[in-house]
Structure formats: structure tokens, C-alpha cells
One Martini backbone bead per residue (centre of mass of N, CA, C, O) as a GRO file, in nm:
protein
  328
    1UNK     BB    1  -0.917   0.985   2.253
    2UNK     BB    2  -0.798   0.719   2.105
    3UNK     BB    3  -0.535   0.633   1.857
    4UNK     BB    4  -0.555   0.322   1.792
    5UNK     BB    5  -0.775   0.319   1.556
    6UNK     BB    6  -0.686   0.626   1.461
    7UNK     BB    7  -0.480   0.824   1.261
    8UNK     BB    8  -0.490   1.177   1.226
    9UNK     BB    9  -0.187   1.208   1.059
   10UNK     BB   10  -0.192   1.064   0.771
   11UNK     BB   11  -0.173   1.353   0.589
   12UNK     BB   12   0.099   1.408   0.745
   13UNK     BB   13   0.410   1.519   0.667
   14UNK     BB   14   0.721   1.513   0.720
   15UNK     BB   15   0.979   1.684   0.724
   16UNK     BB   16   1.254   1.665   0.534
   17UNK     BB   17   1.472   1.686   0.761
   18UNK     BB   18   1.355   1.450   0.931
   19UNK     BB   19   1.368   1.225   0.720
   20UNK     BB   20   1.677   1.247   0.654
   21UNK     BB   21   1.779   1.209   0.943
   22UNK     BB   22   1.656   0.930   0.989
   23UNK     BB   23   1.791   0.791   0.747
   24UNK     BB   24   2.086   0.837   0.833
   25UNK     BB   25   2.069   0.688   1.106
   26UNK     BB   26   1.973   0.416   0.994
   27UNK     BB   27   2.224   0.360   0.821
   28UNK     BB   28   2.431   0.371   1.048
   29UNK     BB   29   2.303   0.149   1.222
   30UNK     BB   30   2.312  -0.072   1.004
   31UNK     BB   31   2.618  -0.091   0.978
   32UNK     BB   32   2.688  -0.154   1.272
   33UNK     BB   33   2.496  -0.402   1.304
   34UNK     BB   34   2.606  -0.574   1.071
   35UNK     BB   35   2.904  -0.601   1.148
   36UNK     BB   36   2.883  -0.693   1.445
   37UNK     BB   37   2.673  -0.936   1.408
   38UNK     BB   38   2.831  -1.095   1.197
   39UNK     BB   39   3.066  -1.162   1.387
   40UNK     BB   40   2.903  -1.317   1.592
   41UNK     BB   41   2.791  -1.542   1.409
   42UNK     BB   42   3.066  -1.641   1.296
   43UNK     BB   43   3.201  -1.709   1.566
   44UNK     BB   44   3.005  -1.944   1.639
   45UNK     BB   45   3.004  -2.119   1.361
   46UNK     BB   46   3.321  -2.132   1.327
   47UNK     BB   47   3.494  -2.155   1.577
   48UNK     BB   48   3.827  -2.136   1.571
   49UNK     BB   49   3.885  -2.220   1.902
   50UNK     BB   50   3.672  -2.404   2.042
   51UNK     BB   51   3.490  -2.192   2.267
   52UNK     BB   52   3.157  -2.176   2.149
   53UNK     BB   53   3.024  -2.457   2.258
   54UNK     BB   54   2.733  -2.322   2.376
   55UNK     BB   55   2.443  -2.200   2.495
   56UNK     BB   56   2.532  -1.910   2.521
   57UNK     BB   57   2.631  -1.874   2.225
   58UNK     BB   58   2.358  -1.936   2.084
   59UNK     BB   59   2.204  -1.696   2.208
   60UNK     BB   60   2.392  -1.482   2.096
   61UNK     BB   61   2.343  -1.561   1.798
   62UNK     BB   62   2.040  -1.505   1.796
   63UNK     BB   63   2.067  -1.209   1.867
   64UNK     BB   64   2.258  -1.136   1.632
   65UNK     BB   65   2.064  -1.218   1.401
   66UNK     BB   66   1.838  -1.022   1.467
   67UNK     BB   67   2.021  -0.763   1.443
   68UNK     BB   68   2.107  -0.823   1.153
   69UNK     BB   69   1.825  -0.786   1.027
   70UNK     BB   70   1.806  -0.494   1.104
   71UNK     BB   71   2.063  -0.397   0.947
   72UNK     BB   72   1.990  -0.523   0.653
   73UNK     BB   73   1.664  -0.435   0.645
   74UNK     BB   74   1.519  -0.237   0.842
   75UNK     BB   75   1.708   0.008   0.816
   76UNK     BB   76   1.698   0.056   0.506
   77UNK     BB   77   1.389   0.074   0.494
   78UNK     BB   78   1.380   0.310   0.705
   79UNK     BB   79   1.542   0.503   0.514
   80UNK     BB   80   1.356   0.504   0.260
   81UNK     BB   81   1.072   0.579   0.370
   82UNK     BB   82   1.104   0.879   0.466
   83UNK     BB   83   1.174   0.981   0.181
   84UNK     BB   84   0.921   0.881   0.026
   85UNK     BB   85   0.723   1.018   0.219
   86UNK     BB   86   0.829   1.310   0.167
   87UNK     BB   87   0.766   1.256  -0.159
   88UNK     BB   88   0.499   1.090  -0.192
   89UNK     BB   89   0.610   0.756  -0.269
   90UNK     BB   90   0.482   0.554  -0.091
   91UNK     BB   91   0.438   0.218  -0.032
   92UNK     BB   92   0.225   0.000   0.115
   93UNK     BB   93   0.384  -0.261   0.074
   94UNK     BB   94   0.653  -0.159   0.183
   95UNK     BB   95   0.547  -0.087   0.465
   96UNK     BB   96   0.466  -0.375   0.549
   97UNK     BB   97   0.745  -0.509   0.518
   98UNK     BB   98   0.891  -0.329   0.716
   99UNK     BB   99   0.720  -0.406   0.965
  100UNK     BB  100   0.774  -0.709   0.965
  101UNK     BB  101   1.081  -0.705   0.992
  102UNK     BB  102   1.089  -0.533   1.246
  103UNK     BB  103   0.913  -0.714   1.440
  104UNK     BB  104   1.056  -0.984   1.412
  105UNK     BB  105   1.344  -0.894   1.493
  106UNK     BB  106   1.271  -0.755   1.765
  107UNK     BB  107   1.135  -0.996   1.899
  108UNK     BB  108   1.378  -1.189   1.875
  109UNK     BB  109   1.570  -1.013   2.037
  110UNK     BB  110   1.411  -1.010   2.306
  111UNK     BB  111   1.384  -1.322   2.341
  112UNK     BB  112   1.690  -1.377   2.336
  113UNK     BB  113   1.749  -1.202   2.581
  114UNK     BB  114   1.575  -1.366   2.775
  115UNK     BB  115   1.718  -1.640   2.736
  116UNK     BB  116   1.998  -1.541   2.824
  117UNK     BB  117   1.924  -1.458   3.114
  118UNK     BB  118   1.819  -1.741   3.202
  119UNK     BB  119   2.079  -1.895   3.143
  120UNK     BB  120   2.255  -1.743   3.351
  121UNK     BB  121   2.086  -1.810   3.598
  122UNK     BB  122   2.116  -2.120   3.582
  123UNK     BB  123   2.431  -2.135   3.574
  124UNK     BB  124   2.462  -1.996   3.865
  125UNK     BB  125   2.228  -2.119   4.052
  126UNK     BB  126   2.203  -2.414   3.864
  127UNK     BB  127   2.457  -2.598   3.758
  128UNK     BB  128   2.360  -2.895   3.750
  129UNK     BB  129   2.108  -2.851   3.578
  130UNK     BB  130   2.248  -2.707   3.345
  131UNK     BB  131   2.443  -2.944   3.256
  132UNK     BB  132   2.204  -3.167   3.219
  133UNK     BB  133   1.983  -2.989   3.030
  134UNK     BB  134   2.171  -2.753   2.887
  135UNK     BB  135   2.251  -2.775   2.569
  136UNK     BB  136   2.326  -2.694   2.250
  137UNK     BB  137   2.077  -2.821   2.113
  138UNK     BB  138   1.862  -2.690   2.298
  139UNK     BB  139   1.944  -2.402   2.237
  140UNK     BB  140   1.884  -2.418   1.935
  141UNK     BB  141   1.584  -2.489   1.967
  142UNK     BB  142   1.504  -2.232   2.121
  143UNK     BB  143   1.588  -2.037   1.895
  144UNK     BB  144   1.384  -2.141   1.689
  145UNK     BB  145   1.131  -2.084   1.860
  146UNK     BB  146   1.170  -1.781   1.875
  147UNK     BB  147   1.124  -1.734   1.566
  148UNK     BB  148   0.845  -1.857   1.545
  149UNK     BB  149   0.704  -1.674   1.749
  150UNK     BB  150   0.775  -1.404   1.615
  151UNK     BB  151   0.620  -1.463   1.351
  152UNK     BB  152   0.337  -1.528   1.466
  153UNK     BB  153   0.291  -1.267   1.627
  154UNK     BB  154   0.319  -1.068   1.378
  155UNK     BB  155   0.047  -1.152   1.235
  156UNK     BB  156  -0.128  -0.953   1.407
  157UNK     BB  157  -0.089  -0.705   1.226
  158UNK     BB  158  -0.327  -0.784   1.018
  159UNK     BB  159  -0.555  -0.738   1.240
  160UNK     BB  160  -0.476  -0.447   1.403
  161UNK     BB  161  -0.231  -0.305   1.311
  162UNK     BB  162   0.022  -0.086   1.371
  163UNK     BB  163  -0.055   0.071   1.628
  164UNK     BB  164  -0.154  -0.167   1.802
  165UNK     BB  165   0.097  -0.348   1.775
  166UNK     BB  166   0.299  -0.153   1.899
  167UNK     BB  167   0.156  -0.150   2.173
  168UNK     BB  168   0.177  -0.453   2.230
  169UNK     BB  169   0.484  -0.473   2.212
  170UNK     BB  170   0.545  -0.277   2.453
  171UNK     BB  171   0.349  -0.463   2.665
  172UNK     BB  172   0.519  -0.740   2.622
  173UNK     BB  173   0.813  -0.779   2.519
  174UNK     BB  174   0.938  -0.547   2.685
  175UNK     BB  175   0.828  -0.622   2.967
  176UNK     BB  176   0.936  -0.910   2.978
  177UNK     BB  177   1.236  -0.842   2.951
  178UNK     BB  178   1.259  -0.653   3.193
  179UNK     BB  179   1.167  -0.856   3.408
  180UNK     BB  180   1.393  -1.065   3.362
  181UNK     BB  181   1.636  -0.880   3.413
  182UNK     BB  182   1.564  -0.802   3.702
  183UNK     BB  183   1.544  -1.085   3.820
  184UNK     BB  184   1.830  -1.195   3.750
  185UNK     BB  185   1.997  -0.972   3.883
  186UNK     BB  186   1.888  -1.003   4.173
  187UNK     BB  187   1.954  -1.306   4.212
  188UNK     BB  188   2.258  -1.292   4.154
  189UNK     BB  189   2.327  -1.089   4.374
  190UNK     BB  190   2.237  -1.266   4.613
  191UNK     BB  191   2.422  -1.505   4.550
  192UNK     BB  192   2.693  -1.354   4.574
  193UNK     BB  193   2.664  -1.277   4.869
  194UNK     BB  194   2.661  -1.567   4.976
  195UNK     BB  195   2.942  -1.645   4.858
  196UNK     BB  196   3.106  -1.441   5.019
  197UNK     BB  197   3.036  -1.555   5.299
  198UNK     BB  198   3.149  -1.837   5.240
  199UNK     BB  199   3.437  -1.748   5.182
  200UNK     BB  200   3.494  -1.628   5.469
  201UNK     BB  201   3.464  -1.935   5.601
  202UNK     BB  202   3.738  -2.053   5.416
  203UNK     BB  203   4.028  -1.965   5.529
  204UNK     BB  204   4.119  -2.264   5.632
  205UNK     BB  205   4.079  -2.343   5.305
  206UNK     BB  206   4.264  -2.284   5.037
  207UNK     BB  207   4.139  -2.453   4.805
  208UNK     BB  208   3.842  -2.361   4.837
  209UNK     BB  209   3.899  -2.061   4.831
  210UNK     BB  210   4.013  -2.044   4.541
  211UNK     BB  211   3.775  -2.168   4.387
  212UNK     BB  212   3.557  -1.966   4.489
  213UNK     BB  213   3.695  -1.708   4.394
  214UNK     BB  214   3.686  -1.773   4.091
  215UNK     BB  215   3.379  -1.803   4.069
  216UNK     BB  216   3.305  -1.519   4.165
  217UNK     BB  217   3.459  -1.359   3.949
  218UNK     BB  218   3.307  -1.479   3.711
  219UNK     BB  219   3.019  -1.389   3.807
  220UNK     BB  220   3.075  -1.087   3.812
  221UNK     BB  221   3.113  -1.054   3.507
  222UNK     BB  222   2.831  -1.143   3.433
  223UNK     BB  223   2.678  -0.931   3.598
  224UNK     BB  224   2.794  -0.683   3.454
  225UNK     BB  225   2.674  -0.754   3.179
  226UNK     BB  226   2.375  -0.749   3.272
  227UNK     BB  227   2.376  -0.458   3.377
  228UNK     BB  228   2.447  -0.321   3.113
  229UNK     BB  229   2.203  -0.432   2.962
  230UNK     BB  230   1.985  -0.302   3.140
  231UNK     BB  231   2.067  -0.009   3.093
  232UNK     BB  232   2.045  -0.009   2.780
  233UNK     BB  233   1.753  -0.095   2.767
  234UNK     BB  234   1.644   0.158   2.910
  235UNK     BB  235   1.769   0.374   2.722
  236UNK     BB  236   1.613   0.266   2.453
  237UNK     BB  237   1.311   0.158   2.540
  238UNK     BB  238   1.181   0.373   2.716
  239UNK     BB  239   1.155   0.605   2.507
  240UNK     BB  240   1.003   0.435   2.300
  241UNK     BB  241   0.750   0.380   2.477
  242UNK     BB  242   0.676   0.674   2.526
  243UNK     BB  243   0.625   0.737   2.225
  244UNK     BB  244   0.395   0.535   2.188
  245UNK     BB  245   0.203   0.673   2.391
  246UNK     BB  246   0.191   0.943   2.252
  247UNK     BB  247   0.078   0.850   1.978
  248UNK     BB  248  -0.188   0.697   2.117
  249UNK     BB  249  -0.279   0.943   2.357
  250UNK     BB  250  -0.217   1.228   2.221
  251UNK     BB  251  -0.480   1.439   2.135
  252UNK     BB  252  -0.327   1.743   2.166
  253UNK     BB  253  -0.123   1.688   1.959
  254UNK     BB  254   0.057   1.772   1.712
  255UNK     BB  255   0.179   1.641   1.417
  256UNK     BB  256   0.477   1.713   1.451
  257UNK     BB  257   0.516   1.581   1.728
  258UNK     BB  258   0.434   1.298   1.635
  259UNK     BB  259   0.661   1.264   1.430
  260UNK     BB  260   0.891   1.281   1.632
  261UNK     BB  261   0.806   1.036   1.802
  262UNK     BB  262   0.826   0.826   1.575
  263UNK     BB  263   1.128   0.868   1.504
  264UNK     BB  264   1.249   0.821   1.784
  265UNK     BB  265   1.148   0.535   1.823
  266UNK     BB  266   1.305   0.415   1.583
  267UNK     BB  267   1.595   0.504   1.656
  268UNK     BB  268   1.627   0.350   1.927
  269UNK     BB  269   1.593   0.063   1.812
  270UNK     BB  270   1.827   0.072   1.612
  271UNK     BB  271   2.053   0.132   1.822
  272UNK     BB  272   2.030  -0.129   1.990
  273UNK     BB  273   2.140  -0.325   1.766
  274UNK     BB  274   2.434  -0.192   1.766
  275UNK     BB  275   2.520  -0.258   2.085
  276UNK     BB  276   2.502  -0.565   2.145
  277UNK     BB  277   2.785  -0.672   2.058
  278UNK     BB  278   2.940  -0.512   2.285
  279UNK     BB  279   2.803  -0.653   2.527
  280UNK     BB  280   2.820  -0.981   2.435
  281UNK     BB  281   3.126  -0.979   2.297
  282UNK     BB  282   3.354  -0.759   2.342
  283UNK     BB  283   3.366  -0.846   2.662
  284UNK     BB  284   3.461  -1.129   2.547
  285UNK     BB  285   3.733  -1.320   2.490
  286UNK     BB  286   3.632  -1.539   2.298
  287UNK     BB  287   3.522  -1.338   2.084
  288UNK     BB  288   3.774  -1.173   2.030
  289UNK     BB  289   3.942  -1.407   1.917
  290UNK     BB  290   3.747  -1.475   1.686
  291UNK     BB  291   3.753  -1.201   1.546
  292UNK     BB  292   4.054  -1.196   1.478
  293UNK     BB  293   4.052  -1.449   1.301
  294UNK     BB  294   3.842  -1.352   1.093
  295UNK     BB  295   3.989  -1.083   1.010
  296UNK     BB  296   4.256  -1.274   0.936
  297UNK     BB  297   4.158  -1.539   0.793
  298UNK     BB  298   4.169  -1.808   1.013
  299UNK     BB  299   3.914  -1.988   1.026
  300UNK     BB  300   3.955  -2.191   0.791
  301UNK     BB  301   4.232  -2.303   0.884
  302UNK     BB  302   4.130  -2.407   1.156
  303UNK     BB  303   3.911  -2.610   1.035
  304UNK     BB  304   4.137  -2.787   0.874
  305UNK     BB  305   4.228  -2.867   1.144
  306UNK     BB  306   4.262  -3.043   1.404
  307UNK     BB  307   4.121  -3.085   1.686
  308UNK     BB  308   4.146  -2.906   1.989
  309UNK     BB  309   4.176  -2.953   2.328
  310UNK     BB  310   4.030  -2.767   2.591
  311UNK     BB  311   4.164  -2.742   2.912
  312UNK     BB  312   4.142  -2.765   3.272
  313UNK     BB  313   4.350  -2.724   3.552
  314UNK     BB  314   4.403  -2.827   3.845
  315UNK     BB  315   4.613  -2.823   4.112
  316UNK     BB  316   4.629  -3.157   4.086
  317UNK     BB  317   4.610  -3.211   3.748
  318UNK     BB  318   4.324  -3.227   3.671
  319UNK     BB  319   4.059  -3.257   3.474
  320UNK     BB  320   3.828  -2.995   3.387
  321UNK     BB  321   3.497  -2.854   3.370
  322UNK     BB  322   3.352  -2.565   3.286
  323UNK     BB  323   3.022  -2.459   3.350
  324UNK     BB  324   3.124  -2.188   3.232
  325UNK     BB  325   3.161  -1.954   3.027
  326UNK     BB  326   3.403  -1.763   2.949
  327UNK     BB  327   3.482  -1.454   3.128
  328UNK     BB  328   3.621  -1.106   3.072
   0.00000   0.00000   0.00000
């Protein structure tokens, strides 16, 4: 018998030690996610060095805002709920609001991650199309659409209930994100291999060789970031999905084991929101410089001074625009 329609352990409360341990980890994850993702969002919208006005940065900001919502709201609510549930004082209305915030922010995080991976794929594989079609305003519009879709999809929660919606979430948003990450990483890897072969054929042309070498090195850094993201995504979401399947289909499991699976599933998702800033921002020099300015309270003074144009010079002395956001 599937447990999707009715949860048999509804009257079984988790042990107090498990509830308080989950609450403590949720609070810790919330603090890390709030601080890190707040810096990401401020870095993009304050942009003290005028280096983050790109579609890539807006998608990173959308991802950071989703994880910020997890840290500010979902994690604290998730910390309070296990304690109140252990004391048998949980409110049904509070539980519903906690689930709504949790699913909206997590869905927006996964969809923003998907958009970011596709943006990187287009920027590397089709740079001319990328520069002509995907500007900052369109990236902002896509980010808004991501949040609208996340909110509308989460309304299905009121129709099917928590258990079914959690199962749908694991088999749609999570699977879609994983598929896109694998697709983009494999395509970028193949593209870089072709570029390396092309580079080897240009040894007789030093100027083209140097330009192509710089492009390949830049793209390698992007690929490493995507690979780290894919690994961390598997580390956090694969165990979470396994726990969801256990909760919904393990009819022979005792209620204590089910409670452990539910808590572990929640903990892994909370932890994922805390590591995203380190993957998408702390690894990139542009964001690190912006973070330092914000932490030193230099962002406002920078914005009050006239804009300075940052250009890149080619060996011939001409100004050129880099089609990719700088990655270090």
C-alpha cells in the first residue's frame, strides 16, 4: 500500500532529541544561508564596482534571493515546528505556512539554478546569440517568471496535500534541474575539447592562439563551477529524494524510522541553501570584490561617485567587450 494518500504515523511524535537536533541544525543553516545569500543579492543590486550588470549576475541574484528566503523564513519556521510538534503544540495553520514558504523558495531555487545552467551553456556554446538575445532586462524578466511559476505550482499543495506534493516536487523540479545540469556540463565539456583541438592547430598564429587560450581558460573556470554545482546538487538532493521515497513507499518501516527519514530530508534541503553562495559567488572574483566593498561599507560611497567604465584592451590597443562575465 502506498503512503501517498494517508500517512500512517500522523499520531506518532518524533523523540524530543530528534526534534531539538533538527531545530538546531535548521537554525544554523538559516544563519549561514541568510548571511551568505544576503551578500549575494546586495552585491548584484548595489554593484559597487559596476562589474555585475549581466544576465549571469541576475540569475545568481535570483538563486540567492530564493535561498535567502529559505534562510530567513523556511529555516526558522522549520526550527520552531519540530520543537512545537515534540511538545504537541503545533498549529495546523503554522504548518501550512511553513510548507508554502519552503516549497516556493525551494522551487524558485531549483528553477533559478536551471536558468543559470542554461545561461552558461548559451554564453559558451552560442556567444553571438547570447550577446544579441539575452540582456540584463530579459534575464530579470526570466527571474520574475521563475518566481511566478514557483508560486503557482506550489498552490497544487492545497489540492493534493503535503505528502503527494513533496513526491511531485522530487520527481519534477529536482529531476528537471538534474537533467539540465548534466546536459549543460556534458555539452560544455565536448565544446571545450573541440576548442583545445582548434587551439593546437593555431600554433602558427600567435595572436589567435593567445586569444583562444584565454577564452578556453575562462570557459574552464566556468565548467569547474558547474561541475562543483552538479556534485553538490547530487550530495544534497539525492539523499533527500531517497528519504521522500522511503516516507511514501516504505509500508513496513516503523514510525521512528519514518521520522528520521523526514528530518534528514528536511536537513539536506536546508543545507543546500547554505552552500549555494560559496559555489556561485565566493568562487568568482567579481563577487568577492563586491563583498569586500559591502562589508567595508564602501558600496554607498561608490554609488555616489560618477560611474567609471571598465574596459578590456586587446593587444592592438582597441577596446573590446568580453562576452562572458569574468570568472576567476
